[in-house]
Amino acid sequence: MTQSTNENHTGLSGLLNKICLSPLGLLGIVFLFFLPLVPPFNQDYMIRWLISGAIVAAAAISFDFSAGYLGIVNFGYAAFLGLGGYTSAILSNTLGISPFITIFFGALMAATLGVLTGIVSLRLRGMFAICFTWFIGIALMGLCMKWDWLTRGPLGLQCTPFFESNSSLPNYYLILAIMLLTYLALGLMIKSNYGLAFRAIGQNMEAAMTSGVHPTKYRVINFTLSCFFAGLIGGFYAHYYGILTPELMHTQKTVEVLVIAYIGGRLSLWGGIVAAFPFIFAMELLRSSLSDLPGINLIIYGVFLIAIMVYYPGGVAFFFKNLTSRKIRRKEMQQASIAQ
Amino acid sequence: MNNSRSIKAVEWLKSSGGITVTCTILVALAVSIHKGPYVLVNTLVTGGMWALMAIGVSLLFGVMNISNFAHGEYFMIGSLTAYYIMHPLKEYLLETPNSFLAFITPVLGIAGATLAGVIAGILTDKLIFAQLRKRNREGWLLNCFLITIGLSIILINLHMLIFGNTFKGVVNYWDVPSLALGDVYVSVDRVVVFFIAMLAILFFWYLMMYTTLGKKIRAVAQDENGARMVGIPVNRVYSTTFALACGFAALAGGSLLFMFPSYPTVGIAPLYNSWFIIILVGFGNVAGAVPGGFMIALFQVVTRTYMGEGWENVIPMFLISAILIFKPYGIFETKVRSVWEQ
C-alpha cells in the first residue's frame, strides 16, 4: 500500500501516495466499508467479529509504530489501552459527558503516561526497555485490581455506550474511522522526516546520533503518539463492550496485538490491518465451532507466532514487498533483453 | 593480609550491593521480631526456589542469548508432573498404608518433575531453537523473545485443554509432625524444600566450575565460533543448557507443589519473580541470583504481610522499575550488557 520508496507516480496514485495510500489500499478500505452490508457479513455477530478485528488492527498499527520502527517493544501496551479505557469510562460516568469527548481525554491520559515512560526509559534499550514497559503494565493492572473504589476492580466498571441502537453497525464505522485515523496519522509521521529519524534510531542508535539525530526527542515523540492512539482504542473498547475489567490490561492482550503486528510484518503499518481481519475472523470461527475445546484458538496463535518467527520473520508485508520487487526486477530484465 | 581483607569487606559493604544485602538482613530480622518468625521461614522456602528459577533464566540468556518468557511454564510442567505422580500414589497409600512408599512418594514426584522439565527443555531446543539457529541469526534476541511468548501461550492453553482449569495440588508431602525450633513449628516439607534448593544451587555451582561440561558451557557462552573451532559440540551444549535451565524450573515447580497447586497460569508469578531477580542483580549474574531470590521473596512476603494480598505485584514493580532506571546493571553492578541492548 504505502511503503514503496522510489515512486514518482502521477495522477490519482500520486495523490493517494501523498496521504499514505495506494489504489489497492483504497480498494481495501472501500471493501471494508461495504463488507458489513453484504450477506453473510450483515448479521450482527459477524459485525461484532469485524469490530474485534478492527480493534486489534488499529492496536497493531500503533504497536508497530514503536516496535517496528524504533525497536522498542512496548510489552505493557495493553496497560495503555486499559488506562485510556478507564479514564474515559470514569470521566463519562462521573461527569456525564458524552463518550465521544471522553475517549480523547482517555487518549491524552495514556499519552501523558507515554511521555513519562518515554522520558524515564530513555537510557534503556532492547531487553531493558521491554522489561521496563512490562513492569509498568503489571503495576498498572495491579493498581486497577486494588483501587476498587475507583475502578470497581475485578467486578467490572460499567461504561456508557456510544450509540443507543442495538445494532453494532455504527460502532463498526466508528472503529473503522479510528483505525483509519491511526493509520493515516502514523503513516504521515513515518513518511515525514520524523519517520526517517525513527528508522535511523531503530537500526543503529550510535550512527543516528553521529549523524545529528537526537534520540531523546524522537523516542519520546514516538512513544507518546503510539500511546495516544492506544488510549483512543482503549476508550473505544470500553464504551463498545460496555464493561471494563482489569483483564484488559493483562499481558495476554499485549501478546494478541503483538502476534498480529508481527504476522503482519514489522516496519509496515498496514501489515497489521491485512493480518488482523482474516486472522481474528478465523479465530472467532474456530472458537465458536470448537467451543468444547477451550483455548484452542490461543494455541493456534502461539503456533503461528513461532512458525512465523522461525520460518518467515518478515511476515505478510515482507511477502508482498518480495512479490512487487520481483515483478519490478523481471520487468527490468525484459527491458534489458529488448535493448540488447 | 587480614587487614586488607577487612578493608575489602568494608568497601563491599559501602557498595550498593552491600548496602542492599545488609538492609535486607536487617528488615528480615525486624519483621520476624514484629510479626513472628513465619515470615522468615516463608522467605527462605520460596526464596531458594525463585533463585533456582532465576538461575535458569540467567543461564539461558548468558549462554544462548534467549530471554525466556516461557520459563514459568516449565515450572508449571514440573508441578503438573509432580501432581500426577504424587496424587495417585497418595490415594493408593490411603487404602494400603506402606511407610516406605509414603516416604518415597514426594521424592519420586520431585524427581519425575525434574525429569519432565529436562525432557521438555531438550524438546524445546531441538524443535524450535535449533531450527531457528539453522535458519536465521538476524534479530536473534527479539525473535527468541517472541518465540518464547508463543511457547508460553501454547503450554498454558495445552494445560487448560488437556488437564482442565482446576487446581491440582497436594496438601503436604510427608505426614509427620512439624519440627519444633523453640516455640516455632516448621513443617518438614518446608525444611526439605529449602535444602533441595540449596543442594541444587550447590550442584549447579559445582557443575559450572569443576566439570568438563561446565567448562564447555562457559566456553560457548564466551564465544560460539571459538568453541566450535576447538571441537566443542555447540548444538549439544545448547541442548544441555536448555535442559539444565528447564530442569531447575521444573524442580522448583515440583518442590513447591504444596504451596502452589498446579493450574494453567501457575507459572506467571514465578516468571515475574525470576525477572525481578534478574533485573535486581543485573543481567547475566548467576551468582547474584541467590541473594536476589531471597531479597525478592522477603520483599513480597513483607508487602503481603503489611499491605494485604494483591499488593505484592504492585509495590515491588515500582521498586524494580526504579532500580532499572537508576541502576540498570543491577545492584551488584554486573557489566554483561552488550547483548541486551541489541
XYZ file of C-alpha atoms in Angstrom:
682
model
C 0.000 0.000 0.000
C 2.476 2.613 1.015
C 5.972 1.554 1.615
C 7.335 1.546 -1.927
C 10.057 4.139 -1.733
C 11.078 5.044 -5.258
C 7.871 6.390 -6.694
C 7.117 9.398 -8.797
C 3.578 8.479 -9.631
C 1.257 10.933 -11.209
C -2.487 11.395 -11.040
C -4.601 9.538 -8.559
C -1.994 7.146 -7.267
C 0.427 10.018 -6.721
C -2.185 11.918 -4.783
C -3.025 8.834 -2.759
C 0.618 8.210 -2.162
C 0.910 11.600 -0.521
C -1.579 10.519 2.128
C -0.008 7.082 2.550
C -2.447 5.103 0.447
C -2.250 3.253 -2.809
C -5.048 2.277 -5.202
C -5.008 -1.204 -3.702
C -5.221 0.270 -0.230
C -8.148 2.471 -1.179
C -9.858 -0.584 -2.616
C -9.271 -2.374 0.661
C -10.851 0.460 2.628
C -13.876 0.555 0.338
C -14.114 -3.205 0.716
C -14.064 -2.938 4.493
C -16.628 -0.144 4.317
C -19.158 -2.196 2.369
C -18.348 -5.572 3.897
C -20.908 -5.432 6.737
C -23.684 -4.585 4.283
C -23.219 -7.744 2.230
C -24.644 -11.079 3.365
C -23.483 -13.186 5.185
C -21.472 -10.437 6.847
C -24.505 -8.333 7.684
C -25.509 -10.472 10.632
C -24.862 -8.910 13.994
C -22.395 -11.493 15.259
C -20.368 -11.185 12.069
C -20.222 -7.414 12.542
C -19.055 -7.995 16.101
C -16.222 -10.147 14.782
C -15.332 -7.439 12.298
C -15.249 -4.911 15.133
C -12.867 -7.021 17.201
C -10.752 -7.427 14.089
C -10.664 -3.670 13.585
C -9.770 -3.048 17.240
C -6.817 -5.417 17.020
C -5.825 -3.975 13.632
C -5.768 -0.418 14.970
C -3.842 -1.519 18.044
C -1.356 -3.421 15.891
C -0.724 -0.297 13.803
C 0.133 1.850 16.771
C 2.104 -1.003 18.368
C 4.190 -1.441 15.234
C 4.823 2.300 15.176
C 7.181 1.969 18.133
C 8.090 -1.731 17.953
C 8.894 -1.893 14.273
C 10.436 1.474 13.608
C 12.111 2.301 16.871
C 12.773 -1.242 18.006
C 11.201 -0.677 21.428
C 8.675 -3.402 22.055
C 6.081 -1.888 24.350
C 5.298 -5.009 26.310
C 2.892 -3.129 28.534
C 0.827 -1.955 25.584
C -2.413 -3.392 26.958
C -1.993 -1.295 30.095
C -2.046 1.842 27.960
C -5.205 0.570 26.293
C -6.677 -0.004 29.725
C -5.601 3.378 31.043
C -7.337 5.114 28.147
C -10.427 2.991 28.623
C -10.661 3.518 32.376
C -10.048 7.260 32.176
C -12.705 7.670 29.547
C -15.207 5.455 31.344
C -14.722 7.101 34.737
C -14.981 10.606 33.265
C -18.121 9.855 31.334
C -19.668 8.095 34.334
C -18.958 10.768 36.911
C -19.305 13.929 34.822
C -21.930 12.645 32.426
C -20.056 13.805 29.322
C -20.619 12.051 26.035
C -18.138 9.221 25.426
C -17.218 10.772 22.093
C -15.439 13.534 24.013
C -14.098 11.499 26.891
C -12.259 8.983 24.736
C -9.952 11.831 23.755
C -9.314 12.572 27.424
C -8.501 8.893 27.844
C -6.109 9.102 24.928
C -4.470 12.193 26.438
C -4.081 10.383 29.742
C -2.417 7.417 28.037
C -0.223 9.824 26.089
C 0.820 11.522 29.330
C 1.879 8.201 30.764
C 3.572 7.523 27.437
C 5.599 10.750 27.747
C 6.632 9.828 31.274
C 7.551 6.279 30.299
C 9.406 7.548 27.260
C 11.421 10.065 29.273
C 12.138 7.698 32.123
C 13.117 4.758 29.928
C 15.386 6.841 27.716
C 18.547 5.226 28.955
C 17.155 1.750 28.453
C 17.394 -0.234 25.282
C 16.460 -3.634 23.979
C 15.518 -6.095 26.676
C 15.769 -3.414 29.370
C 13.092 -1.339 27.696
C 10.890 -4.390 27.165
C 11.154 -5.343 30.826
C 10.507 -1.780 31.941
C 7.320 -1.368 29.917
C 6.244 -4.835 31.007
C 6.655 -3.945 34.679
C 4.749 -0.693 34.178
C 1.951 -2.748 32.648
C 1.861 -5.256 35.500
C 1.939 -2.479 38.081
C -0.947 -0.622 36.409
C -3.016 -3.791 36.256
C -2.310 -4.459 39.923
C -3.352 -0.907 40.803
C -6.581 -1.337 38.858
C -7.279 -4.513 40.792
C -6.655 -2.916 44.166
C -8.175 0.548 43.728
C -11.680 -0.777 43.616
C -13.164 2.478 44.961
C -12.240 3.947 41.586
C -12.305 1.087 39.118
C -14.546 -1.403 40.921
C -11.696 -3.869 40.485
C -12.479 -7.304 39.099
C -16.226 -6.644 39.385
C -16.036 -4.539 36.258
C -16.834 -0.923 35.529
C -19.983 -0.051 33.626
C -19.408 2.264 30.681
C -21.961 4.306 28.795
C -22.310 3.049 25.222
C -21.668 5.246 22.183
C -24.984 4.636 20.493
C -28.460 3.907 21.751
C -29.303 1.477 18.966
C -28.945 -2.264 19.344
C -27.162 -2.702 16.043
C -23.378 -2.921 16.026
C -23.107 -1.223 12.655
C -22.475 2.361 13.883
C -19.800 1.025 16.217
C -18.166 -0.696 13.298
C -17.935 2.509 11.294
C -16.632 4.343 14.340
C -13.784 1.879 14.912
C -13.091 1.832 11.191
C -12.714 5.605 11.341
C -10.449 5.343 14.379
C -8.376 2.720 12.596
C -8.033 4.899 9.511
C -7.187 7.919 11.629
C -4.488 5.918 13.389
C -3.132 4.629 10.127
C -3.117 7.971 8.352
C -1.670 9.938 11.254
C 1.103 7.459 11.953
C 1.682 6.819 8.248
C 2.143 10.534 7.579
C 4.524 10.668 10.511
C 6.534 7.791 9.043
C 6.608 9.445 5.614
C 7.969 12.670 7.045
C 11.499 13.315 8.212
C 10.474 12.010 11.593
C 9.982 8.574 10.101
C 13.475 8.667 8.689
C 14.821 9.549 12.111
C 12.823 6.750 13.746
C 14.242 4.241 11.309
C 17.763 5.522 11.809
C 17.471 5.221 15.578
C 15.905 1.783 15.283
C 18.640 0.463 13.048
C 21.664 1.906 14.788
C 21.372 4.393 17.572
C 25.051 5.345 17.653
C 25.157 6.001 13.935
C 21.979 8.055 14.183
C 23.448 10.140 16.979
C 26.606 10.725 14.971
C 24.544 11.997 12.061
C 22.874 14.520 14.297
C 19.616 12.761 15.106
C 18.712 13.418 18.705
C 17.327 10.115 20.019
C 15.711 11.626 23.128
C 13.316 13.822 21.219
C 12.332 11.213 18.671
C 11.889 8.418 21.140
C 9.600 10.497 23.320
C 7.581 11.696 20.315
C 7.219 8.174 19.008
C 6.228 6.717 22.334
C 3.738 9.491 23.033
C 1.981 9.093 19.713
C 1.834 5.335 20.000
C 0.367 5.582 23.493
C -2.087 8.296 22.459
C -3.647 6.004 19.902
C -3.536 3.121 22.340
C -5.610 5.215 24.722
C -8.042 6.139 21.968
C -8.547 2.497 21.007
C -8.878 1.570 24.658
C -11.598 4.184 25.041
C -13.491 2.708 22.130
C -13.064 -0.770 23.617
C -14.537 0.361 26.930
C -17.612 2.106 25.534
C -18.219 -0.546 22.912
C -18.212 -3.542 25.250
C -19.888 -1.514 27.985
C -17.890 -3.167 30.754
C -14.264 -2.850 31.726
C -12.247 -5.221 33.895
C -8.542 -5.159 34.722
C -8.209 -8.230 32.479
C -7.915 -5.794 29.560
C -4.508 -4.785 30.892
C -3.218 -8.333 31.066
C -0.058 -9.236 29.174
C -2.171 -11.693 27.217
C -3.852 -8.754 25.451
C -0.480 -7.280 24.556
C 0.510 -10.625 23.148
C -2.608 -10.741 20.971
C -1.751 -7.381 19.468
C 1.894 -8.328 19.165
C 1.150 -11.556 17.312
C -0.990 -9.710 14.776
C 1.602 -6.965 14.371
C 4.356 -9.460 13.699
C 2.330 -11.694 11.425
C 1.537 -8.512 9.519
C 5.212 -7.738 9.405
C 7.441 -5.261 11.154
C 8.181 -1.938 9.517
C 4.838 -1.834 7.790
C 1.904 -0.187 9.431
C -0.625 -1.678 7.023
C 0.560 -5.255 7.600
C -1.386 -5.260 10.851
C -4.660 -4.466 9.069
C -4.109 -7.128 6.438
C -3.299 -9.727 9.060
C -5.899 -8.760 11.652
C -9.192 -9.199 9.791
C -8.690 -12.704 8.372
C -6.900 -13.857 11.480
C -9.446 -12.615 14.015
C -12.210 -13.943 11.812
C -10.623 -17.365 11.650
C -10.042 -17.320 15.407
C -13.655 -16.436 16.189
C -14.931 -19.021 13.746
C -12.701 -21.621 15.343
C -13.770 -20.636 18.825
C -17.453 -20.833 18.036
C -17.205 -24.115 16.151
C -14.880 -25.816 18.625
C -16.457 -24.493 21.800
C -15.844 -27.801 23.598
C -12.098 -27.266 23.240
C -11.416 -24.050 25.172
C -8.217 -22.229 24.353
C -7.600 -23.978 21.055
C -7.584 -20.636 19.249
C -4.849 -19.360 21.547
C -2.771 -22.465 20.873
C -3.046 -21.711 17.191
C -1.982 -18.136 17.955
C 1.146 -19.431 19.594
C 1.933 -21.913 16.846
C 1.511 -19.187 14.249
C 3.783 -16.828 16.135
C 6.531 -19.442 16.453
C 6.202 -20.578 12.847
C 6.357 -17.009 11.544
C 9.365 -16.196 13.681
C 11.275 -19.326 12.691
C 10.386 -19.670 9.043
C 9.288 -16.274 7.778
C 10.320 -13.444 10.104
C 9.227 -10.728 7.681
C 5.525 -11.516 7.878
C 2.830 -10.672 5.354
C 4.298 -7.282 4.469
C 7.624 -8.820 3.531
C 5.820 -11.320 1.323
C 4.072 -8.519 -0.574
C 7.251 -6.490 -0.837
C 9.080 -9.505 -2.201
C 6.322 -10.032 -4.734
C 6.408 -6.467 -6.061
C 10.182 -6.242 -6.125
C 10.360 -9.498 -8.056
C 7.889 -8.106 -10.575
C 9.939 -4.940 -10.990
C 13.112 -6.946 -11.419
C 11.504 -9.121 -14.086
C 10.333 -6.027 -15.957
C 13.820 -4.547 -15.841
C 15.313 -7.774 -17.129
C 12.849 -7.828 -20.009
C 13.709 -4.249 -20.900
C 17.404 -5.063 -20.767
C 16.970 -8.023 -23.114
C 14.954 -5.886 -25.529
C 17.672 -3.237 -25.515
C 20.260 -5.847 -26.391
C 46.659 -9.851 54.900
C 43.913 -9.840 57.444
C 43.825 -6.057 57.393
C 43.490 -5.792 53.601
C 40.711 -8.354 53.670
C 38.770 -6.361 56.243
C 39.270 -3.189 54.193
C 37.832 -5.010 51.200
C 34.885 -6.192 53.256
C 34.182 -2.642 54.424
C 34.387 -1.388 50.864
C 31.956 -4.048 49.707
C 29.582 -3.063 52.475
C 29.670 0.500 51.204
C 28.802 -0.531 47.647
C 25.156 -0.669 46.583
C 25.169 -4.465 46.760
C 26.494 -4.469 50.298
C 24.029 -1.824 51.444
C 21.103 -3.731 49.960
C 22.154 -7.058 51.436
C 22.653 -5.515 54.865
C 19.310 -3.725 54.678
C 17.609 -6.962 53.628
C 19.007 -8.831 56.591
C 18.019 -6.019 58.953
C 14.481 -5.855 57.525
C 14.184 -9.626 57.775
C 15.190 -9.537 61.419
C 12.918 -6.601 62.229
C 9.912 -8.164 60.543
C 10.465 -11.543 62.166
C 10.579 -9.874 65.563
C 7.448 -7.852 64.822
C 5.302 -10.422 63.036
C 6.806 -13.705 64.182
C 9.386 -15.930 62.548
C 6.989 -17.419 59.977
C 7.879 -14.526 57.685
C 11.460 -15.668 57.736
C 10.507 -19.295 57.086
C 8.338 -18.369 54.098
C 11.092 -16.178 52.734
C 13.672 -18.912 52.961
C 11.459 -21.580 51.397
C 10.281 -19.588 48.402
C 13.453 -17.524 48.012
C 15.594 -20.560 47.312
C 13.220 -21.730 44.609
C 12.950 -18.288 42.989
C 16.723 -18.229 42.945
C 16.693 -21.550 41.070
C 14.258 -20.142 38.516
C 16.323 -17.010 38.099
C 19.489 -19.069 37.631
C 17.755 -20.885 34.781
C 16.677 -17.681 33.051
C 20.082 -16.133 33.584
C 21.843 -19.211 32.233
C 19.673 -19.339 29.129
C 20.401 -15.740 28.463
C 24.090 -15.895 29.188
C 24.750 -18.947 27.050
C 22.155 -18.812 24.298
C 21.032 -15.157 24.330
C 17.450 -16.286 24.770
C 15.305 -14.174 27.045
C 12.918 -16.818 28.204
C 9.413 -15.576 28.919
C 8.140 -19.157 28.971
C 10.199 -20.123 31.978
C 7.160 -20.135 34.248
C 5.592 -22.775 32.024
C 8.394 -25.187 32.832
C 7.567 -24.538 36.470
C 4.007 -25.471 35.568
C 5.156 -28.643 33.805
C 7.094 -29.603 36.902
C 4.206 -29.071 39.273
C 1.818 -30.893 36.955
C 4.092 -33.917 36.691
C 4.654 -33.978 40.419
C 0.903 -33.854 40.981
C 0.198 -36.745 38.628
C 2.878 -38.836 40.299
C 2.053 -37.948 43.898
C -1.714 -37.845 43.794
C -2.351 -41.459 42.633
C 0.325 -42.750 44.972
C -1.253 -40.895 47.898
C -4.673 -42.295 47.001
C -3.193 -45.762 46.910
C -1.492 -45.178 50.255
C -4.807 -44.291 51.887
C -6.006 -47.816 51.224
C -2.809 -49.723 51.793
C -0.532 -47.928 54.236
C 3.102 -48.536 53.485
C 5.645 -46.478 55.330
C 8.414 -46.881 52.781
C 6.185 -45.877 49.885
C 4.878 -42.927 51.904
C 8.435 -41.795 52.420
C 9.450 -42.241 48.796
C 6.361 -40.667 47.169
C 7.442 -36.991 47.284
C 10.952 -37.951 46.236
C 9.545 -39.752 43.209
C 7.306 -36.788 42.449
C 10.063 -34.219 42.574
C 12.474 -36.409 40.621
C 9.803 -37.058 37.994
C 9.104 -33.347 37.754
C 12.759 -32.579 37.168
C 12.988 -35.281 34.543
C 9.914 -33.912 32.774
C 11.452 -30.448 32.786
C 14.696 -31.770 31.342
C 12.860 -33.603 28.566
C 10.689 -30.570 27.827
C 13.791 -28.400 27.657
C 15.568 -30.687 25.222
C 12.452 -30.941 23.065
C 12.048 -27.151 23.028
C 15.605 -26.663 21.922
C 15.535 -29.361 19.264
C 12.132 -28.470 17.851
C 12.279 -24.695 17.913
C 15.558 -23.027 18.726
C 17.778 -25.434 16.782
C 15.590 -24.729 13.742
C 15.923 -21.005 14.245
C 19.697 -21.271 14.711
C 19.958 -23.122 11.422
C 17.907 -20.592 9.524
C 18.317 -17.129 10.783
C 20.623 -15.447 13.269
C 19.458 -11.968 12.397
C 17.475 -10.181 15.086
C 18.008 -13.244 17.233
C 17.174 -11.606 20.533
C 13.794 -10.217 19.524
C 12.822 -13.349 17.574
C 13.600 -15.541 20.554
C 11.672 -13.254 22.855
C 8.602 -13.551 20.630
C 9.020 -17.308 20.257
C 9.099 -17.820 23.996
C 5.913 -15.772 24.286
C 4.283 -18.042 21.729
C 5.557 -21.077 23.599
C 4.116 -19.757 26.827
C 0.662 -19.298 25.274
C 0.775 -22.783 23.794
C 1.800 -24.509 27.001
C -0.712 -22.645 29.182
C -3.582 -23.445 26.852
C -2.497 -27.038 26.308
C -2.653 -27.487 30.052
C -6.134 -25.987 30.090
C -7.233 -28.134 27.156
C -5.918 -31.461 28.399
C -5.953 -31.247 32.186
C -8.665 -28.681 32.736
C -8.851 -25.391 34.565
C -8.819 -26.782 38.099
C -6.393 -26.538 40.980
C -4.366 -29.717 41.214
C -2.410 -29.838 44.439
C -1.435 -31.945 47.399
C -1.776 -30.755 50.978
C 1.529 -31.969 52.295
C 4.365 -34.255 51.310
C 5.132 -36.172 54.460
C 2.597 -36.960 57.176
C 4.960 -36.295 60.039
C 4.648 -33.805 62.895
C 6.227 -30.394 62.437
C 9.690 -29.679 63.666
C 9.813 -27.553 66.770
C 12.529 -24.915 66.832
C 11.984 -23.334 70.205
C 8.343 -22.265 70.153
C 8.163 -22.126 66.362
C 6.738 -25.034 64.401
C 8.042 -25.545 60.897
C 6.673 -28.311 58.707
C 9.159 -30.842 57.446
C 8.157 -30.132 53.843
C 9.406 -26.575 54.063
C 12.708 -27.559 55.577
C 13.262 -30.231 52.947
C 12.333 -27.867 50.112
C 14.794 -25.303 51.395
C 17.545 -27.900 51.433
C 16.607 -29.138 47.971
C 17.049 -25.604 46.652
C 20.394 -25.198 48.364
C 21.607 -28.584 47.093
C 20.523 -27.769 43.556
C 22.369 -24.454 43.676
C 25.480 -26.188 45.014
C 25.186 -28.826 42.305
C 24.892 -26.129 39.668
C 27.907 -24.271 41.011
C 29.978 -27.453 41.068
C 28.838 -28.353 37.550
C 29.763 -24.990 36.122
C 33.086 -24.659 37.903
C 34.636 -28.099 38.112
C 33.319 -30.324 35.331
C 34.114 -30.553 31.654
C 30.502 -29.887 30.814
C 30.601 -26.660 32.809
C 33.753 -25.611 31.007
C 32.121 -26.307 27.670
C 29.055 -24.289 28.598
C 31.185 -21.380 29.711
C 33.257 -21.593 26.545
C 30.168 -21.476 24.334
C 28.842 -18.567 26.344
C 32.028 -16.630 25.727
C 32.446 -17.276 22.035
C 30.357 -19.639 19.991
C 32.664 -19.755 16.970
C 35.760 -20.159 19.055
C 34.141 -23.038 20.913
C 33.181 -24.687 17.651
C 36.757 -24.313 16.385
C 38.247 -26.190 19.322
C 35.821 -29.027 18.768
C 33.042 -28.426 21.265
C 29.726 -29.830 20.013
C 27.932 -26.498 20.233
C 24.463 -27.767 19.448
C 24.669 -30.423 22.122
C 25.875 -27.862 24.634
C 22.908 -25.664 23.787
C 20.501 -28.546 24.334
C 22.160 -29.370 27.624
C 21.912 -25.767 28.760
C 18.240 -25.672 27.917
C 17.685 -28.965 29.700
C 19.510 -27.689 32.776
C 17.588 -24.425 32.957
C 14.197 -26.060 32.398
C 15.065 -28.873 34.778
C 15.686 -26.332 37.527
C 12.401 -24.592 36.813
C 10.537 -27.917 36.908
C 12.336 -28.879 40.098
C 11.100 -25.654 41.650
C 7.591 -26.410 40.411
C 7.615 -29.950 41.765
C 9.046 -28.917 45.115
C 6.603 -26.068 45.690
C 3.519 -28.121 44.770
C 2.263 -27.936 48.354
C 2.312 -24.113 48.234
C 1.428 -23.560 44.567
C -1.153 -26.084 43.301
C -0.849 -26.700 39.609
C -3.210 -24.817 37.303
C -2.691 -23.360 33.824
C -1.303 -19.972 34.791
C 0.588 -21.030 37.904
C 3.845 -20.160 36.161
C 3.168 -16.458 35.861
C 4.138 -15.457 39.397
C 7.414 -17.432 39.306
C 8.164 -15.886 35.929
C 7.623 -12.370 37.281
C 9.782 -13.195 40.249
C 12.656 -14.569 38.251
C 12.658 -11.474 36.045
C 12.549 -9.243 39.137
C 15.571 -11.052 40.462
C 17.443 -10.760 37.199
C 16.809 -7.039 36.970
C 17.688 -6.621 40.626
C 21.051 -8.357 40.493
C 21.960 -7.469 36.930
C 21.573 -9.392 33.704
C 23.708 -12.477 33.381
C 24.795 -12.507 37.011
C 24.232 -16.131 38.008
C 25.872 -15.944 41.426
C 23.898 -12.866 42.389
C 20.639 -14.674 41.722
C 20.870 -16.487 45.063
C 20.818 -13.425 47.349
C 18.448 -11.794 44.843
C 15.990 -14.657 45.238
C 15.870 -14.231 48.984
C 15.558 -10.456 48.709
C 12.609 -10.623 46.350
C 10.935 -13.314 48.419
C 11.371 -11.235 51.566
C 10.070 -8.135 49.858
C 6.956 -9.917 48.676
C 6.315 -11.597 51.992
C 6.690 -8.251 53.773
C 4.379 -6.470 51.333
C 1.790 -9.195 51.648
C 2.017 -9.197 55.432
C 1.668 -5.451 55.869
C -0.436 -4.346 52.900
C -2.528 -7.373 52.057
C -2.920 -9.835 49.232
C -2.539 -8.460 45.710
C -0.153 -5.625 46.515
C 2.869 -7.881 46.236
C 2.829 -7.408 42.472
C 2.427 -3.626 42.591
C 4.933 -2.330 45.113
C 7.921 -4.489 44.052
C 7.172 -3.485 40.476
C 7.703 0.193 41.250
C 10.861 -0.611 43.149
C 12.226 -2.718 40.306
C 11.363 -0.007 37.794
C 13.309 2.450 39.927
C 16.275 0.077 40.049
C 16.056 -0.344 36.290
C 16.253 3.422 35.832
C 18.904 4.330 38.373
C 20.990 1.166 38.391
C 20.473 -0.546 35.037
C 23.297 -3.001 35.707
C 21.699 -4.229 38.906
C 22.721 -3.673 42.476
C 25.876 -5.741 42.033
C 26.941 -3.681 39.015
C 27.447 -6.561 36.605
C 28.864 -5.493 33.297
C 27.387 -8.061 30.964
C 25.090 -5.926 28.965
C 26.165 -5.613 25.367
C 23.818 -8.270 24.025
C 20.840 -6.997 25.946
C 20.746 -3.785 24.035
C 20.532 -5.083 20.505
